[in-house]
Tab-separated table of C-alpha atoms in Angstrom:
chain	number	residue	atom	x	y	z
A	1	MET	CA	-14.321	-7.773	22.239
A	2	ALA	CA	-12.962	-5.178	19.816
A	3	LYS	CA	-12.355	-6.451	16.272
A	4	GLY	CA	-9.558	-4.046	15.418
A	5	TYR	CA	-11.089	-1.210	13.362
A	6	THR	CA	-9.043	1.249	15.402
A	7	THR	CA	-6.836	1.342	18.488
A	8	LYS	CA	-5.969	3.593	21.389
A	9	THR	CA	-2.625	4.270	19.684
A	10	ALA	CA	-4.381	5.363	16.476
A	11	LEU	CA	-6.555	7.695	18.558
A	12	GLU	CA	-3.531	9.172	20.353
A	13	ASN	CA	-1.803	9.736	17.006
A	14	TYR	CA	-4.929	11.362	15.575
A	15	ILE	CA	-5.526	13.756	18.480
A	16	LEU	CA	-1.786	14.201	19.172
A	17	GLN	CA	-2.212	13.498	22.883
A	18	ASN	CA	-1.353	10.635	25.192
A	19	ILE	CA	-4.228	9.033	27.066
A	20	ASP	CA	-3.674	7.692	30.560
A	21	ALA	CA	-3.737	3.885	30.853
A	22	SER	CA	-6.529	4.135	33.439
A	23	PHE	CA	-8.907	4.881	30.509
A	24	ASP	CA	-7.990	1.737	28.531
A	25	SER	CA	-11.130	-0.242	29.389
A	26	GLN	CA	-13.349	2.758	28.570
A	27	ILE	CA	-11.563	3.295	25.235
A	28	THR	CA	-12.026	-0.404	24.422
A	29	SER	CA	-15.732	-0.126	25.217
A	30	TRP	CA	-16.059	2.893	22.915
A	31	ILE	CA	-14.170	1.091	20.140
A	32	GLU	CA	-16.581	-1.840	20.391
A	33	ALA	CA	-19.542	0.554	20.151
A	34	ILE	CA	-18.020	2.300	17.121
A	35	GLU	CA	-17.352	-1.015	15.378
A	36	ALA	CA	-20.977	-2.045	15.947
A	37	PHE	CA	-22.158	1.356	14.643
A	38	ILE	CA	-20.016	1.035	11.493
A	39	ASP	CA	-21.193	-2.545	10.875
A	40	ILE	CA	-24.854	-1.527	11.271
A	41	GLN	CA	-24.494	1.587	9.099
A	42	THR	CA	-22.803	-0.328	6.279
A	43	GLY	CA	-24.317	-3.803	6.669
A	44	ARG	CA	-20.823	-5.275	6.620
A	45	ASN	CA	-18.195	-6.907	8.834
A	46	PHE	CA	-14.870	-5.404	7.762
A	47	ILE	CA	-12.500	-7.966	9.258
A	48	ALA	CA	-13.215	-11.459	8.003
A	49	ASP	CA	-13.357	-14.450	10.292
A	50	SER	CA	-10.048	-16.261	10.682
A	51	GLU	CA	-11.814	-19.640	10.551
A	52	ALA	CA	-14.446	-20.799	8.073
A	53	SER	CA	-18.005	-21.379	9.286
A	54	GLU	CA	-21.253	-22.516	7.681
A	55	ARG	CA	-24.133	-20.310	6.580
A	56	VAL	CA	-27.323	-21.541	4.985
A	57	PHE	CA	-29.092	-19.849	2.052
A	58	ASP	CA	-32.298	-20.386	0.069
A	59	GLY	CA	-31.920	-21.789	-3.454
A	60	ARG	CA	-33.720	-19.738	-6.125
A	61	GLY	CA	-33.464	-22.182	-9.018
A	62	GLY	CA	-30.917	-20.215	-11.068
A	63	LEU	CA	-27.224	-20.287	-11.857
A	64	GLU	CA	-26.335	-17.578	-9.353
A	65	LEU	CA	-26.617	-17.230	-5.614
A	66	THR	CA	-26.000	-13.995	-3.748
A	67	ILE	CA	-24.263	-14.584	-0.427
A	68	ASP	CA	-22.803	-12.511	2.401
A	69	ASP	CA	-19.357	-10.938	1.916
A	70	THR	CA	-16.580	-13.522	2.050
A	71	ILE	CA	-12.864	-13.647	1.380
A	72	GLU	CA	-12.698	-17.410	0.894
A	73	ILE	CA	-15.132	-20.270	0.307
A	74	THR	CA	-13.960	-23.655	1.510
A	75	LYS	CA	-17.082	-25.726	0.795
A	76	LEU	CA	-20.347	-25.447	-1.168
A	77	GLU	CA	-23.171	-27.957	-0.698
A	78	ILE	CA	-26.585	-28.152	-2.377
A	79	GLY	CA	-29.485	-30.013	-0.820
A	80	GLU	CA	-31.280	-30.011	2.498
A	81	THR	CA	-31.120	-33.735	3.153
A	82	ASN	CA	-28.163	-35.654	1.720
A	83	PRO	CA	-26.397	-32.515	0.462
A	84	VAL	CA	-24.086	-32.805	-2.547
A	85	GLU	CA	-20.724	-31.041	-2.340
A	86	ILE	CA	-19.910	-28.955	-5.416
A	87	SER	CA	-16.263	-28.918	-6.489
A	88	SER	CA	-14.596	-25.507	-6.657
A	89	ASP	CA	-13.929	-26.252	-10.347
A	90	ASP	CA	-17.707	-26.247	-10.940
A	91	TYR	CA	-18.400	-22.690	-9.784
A	92	ARG	CA	-17.068	-19.147	-10.119
A	93	LEU	CA	-16.964	-16.389	-7.523
A	94	TYR	CA	-17.791	-12.773	-8.258
A	95	PRO	CA	-16.839	-10.025	-8.479
A	96	SER	CA	-13.727	-11.177	-10.282
A	97	ASN	CA	-10.279	-10.003	-9.187
A	98	ILE	CA	-11.395	-8.189	-6.019
A	99	LEU	CA	-12.578	-8.982	-2.522
A	100	PRO	CA	-15.054	-9.481	-1.060
A	101	LYS	CA	-16.849	-12.132	-3.071
A	102	ASN	CA	-20.630	-12.163	-2.768
A	103	VAL	CA	-21.958	-14.101	-5.771
A	104	ILE	CA	-21.513	-17.782	-6.605
A	105	GLN	CA	-22.206	-18.806	-10.196
A	106	LEU	CA	-22.529	-22.496	-11.016
A	107	LYS	CA	-21.061	-23.711	-14.318
A	108	ASN	CA	-23.047	-26.907	-15.036
A	109	VAL	CA	-26.011	-27.198	-12.652
A	110	PHE	CA	-28.621	-24.971	-11.035
A	111	PHE	CA	-29.144	-24.033	-7.418
A	112	THR	CA	-32.250	-26.037	-6.618
A	113	LYS	CA	-35.248	-24.103	-5.341
A	114	GLY	CA	-35.833	-24.526	-1.661
A	115	PHE	CA	-35.559	-23.055	1.766
A	116	GLN	CA	-32.225	-23.314	3.574
A	117	ASN	CA	-30.968	-25.874	1.069
A	118	ILE	CA	-27.619	-24.303	0.147
A	119	THR	CA	-24.779	-24.508	2.674
A	120	VAL	CA	-21.710	-22.358	2.166
A	121	THR	CA	-18.656	-22.754	4.388
A	122	ALA	CA	-16.487	-19.664	4.196
A	123	LYS	CA	-14.441	-17.021	5.957
A	124	TRP	CA	-17.153	-14.395	6.233
A	125	GLY	CA	-16.300	-10.708	6.060
A	126	TYR	CA	-15.178	-7.873	3.815
A	127	SER	CA	-11.375	-8.261	3.953
A	128	ALA	CA	-8.567	-9.924	5.885
A	129	THR	CA	-7.598	-6.583	7.457
A	130	VAL	CA	-9.647	-3.465	8.003
A	131	PRO	CA	-9.573	-1.074	5.003
A	132	SER	CA	-7.588	2.090	5.750
A	133	ASP	CA	-10.548	4.432	5.266
A	134	ILE	CA	-12.663	2.388	7.691
A	135	LYS	CA	-9.797	2.559	10.198
A	136	LEU	CA	-9.767	6.346	9.740
A	137	ALA	CA	-13.554	6.464	10.139
A	138	ALA	CA	-13.401	4.499	13.387
A	139	THR	CA	-10.581	6.710	14.698
A	140	VAL	CA	-12.404	9.959	13.860
A	141	LEU	CA	-15.598	8.669	15.502
A	142	LEU	CA	-13.584	7.609	18.566
A	143	SER	CA	-12.051	11.079	18.778
A	144	GLY	CA	-15.559	12.538	18.648
A	145	ILE	CA	-16.684	10.409	21.574
A	146	THR	CA	-13.615	11.345	23.595
A	147	ASN	CA	-14.176	15.030	22.750
A	148	PHE	CA	-17.760	14.760	24.011
A	149	SER	CA	-16.608	13.067	27.197
A	150	ASN	CA	-13.733	15.511	27.537
A	151	ASN	CA	-16.031	18.571	27.393
A	152	ALA	CA	-13.846	19.958	24.610
A	153	LYS	CA	-13.407	23.717	24.488
A	154	GLY	CA	-14.370	25.811	21.475
A	155	LYS	CA	-17.453	25.984	19.267
A	156	VAL	CA	-18.642	22.455	19.898
A	157	GLN	CA	-20.920	20.672	17.428
A	158	SER	CA	-22.431	17.388	18.590
A	159	GLU	CA	-24.497	14.599	17.125
A	160	SER	CA	-25.986	11.495	18.683
A	161	MET	CA	-24.589	8.188	17.476
A	162	GLY	CA	-26.716	5.444	19.007
A	163	ARG	CA	-26.170	5.499	22.777
A	164	TYR	CA	-23.155	7.786	22.399
A	165	SER	CA	-22.581	11.333	21.184
A	166	VAL	CA	-19.745	12.696	19.116
A	167	SER	CA	-18.472	16.267	19.437
A	168	TYR	CA	-15.940	18.284	17.503
A	169	LYS	CA	-14.588	21.568	18.811
A	170	ASP	CA	-13.941	23.246	15.476
A	171	GLU	CA	-15.274	23.341	11.926
A	172	ALA	CA	-12.383	21.216	10.616
A	173	GLY	CA	-13.252	18.394	13.029
A	174	TRP	CA	-16.934	18.637	12.149
A	175	GLN	CA	-16.163	18.500	8.415
A	176	GLU	CA	-13.956	15.447	9.004
A	177	TYR	CA	-16.906	13.783	10.768
A	178	ARG	CA	-19.185	14.600	7.813
A	179	ARG	CA	-16.580	13.139	5.437
A	180	ILE	CA	-16.494	9.960	7.517
A	181	LEU	CA	-20.272	9.583	7.173
A	182	THR	CA	-19.843	9.864	3.386
A	183	ILE	CA	-17.162	7.145	3.458
A	184	LEU	CA	-19.502	4.858	5.399
A	185	LYS	CA	-22.317	5.490	2.901
A	186	GLY	CA	-19.942	4.414	0.125
A	187	TYR	CA	-19.536	1.020	1.795
A	188	LYS	CA	-23.254	0.531	2.461
A	189	LYS	CA	-24.428	-2.900	1.366
A	190	PHE	CA	-27.823	-3.035	-0.321
A	191	ASN	CA	-29.883	-6.210	-0.271
A	192	PHE	CA	-32.519	-6.726	-2.919
């Protein structure tokens, strides 16, 4: 199921053409593939879960714990057996003043060393709604797939994108595609 990085309407507005409703299921399939491509390229999920769920992390014995992107933490527990819930007053989330959060810093205790001994319940993801430049990226990639499938006329440049190919019929479209790849690189999450 498509998450919502782009839509058929956004594609139609971008290419300035209406697309027949008989292609809706194919467009949805391409959108799902593009969303997966963007998530893999960046290491992120751009639309956070609407409901909180648990994820388990390894304690390193320090004050800080790096976690996956989240927009909201609802519960933090330390300990594998008989876990102790940590009050939200006893930890800080970083980075300050922006989303997503991906570091928890304890104020008075340490994260105990251990494997899968820290449980974080949160709404996992980068933001509540897709960032506008990611929406543009998804729309431009979708237009490239439809151009490839459409056998677009002109000096076509193509590139493989997983199981799909994108094509742009002019230099402006190709440069837009290159710009989109730069945007995605800017969002790339590095794990150390």
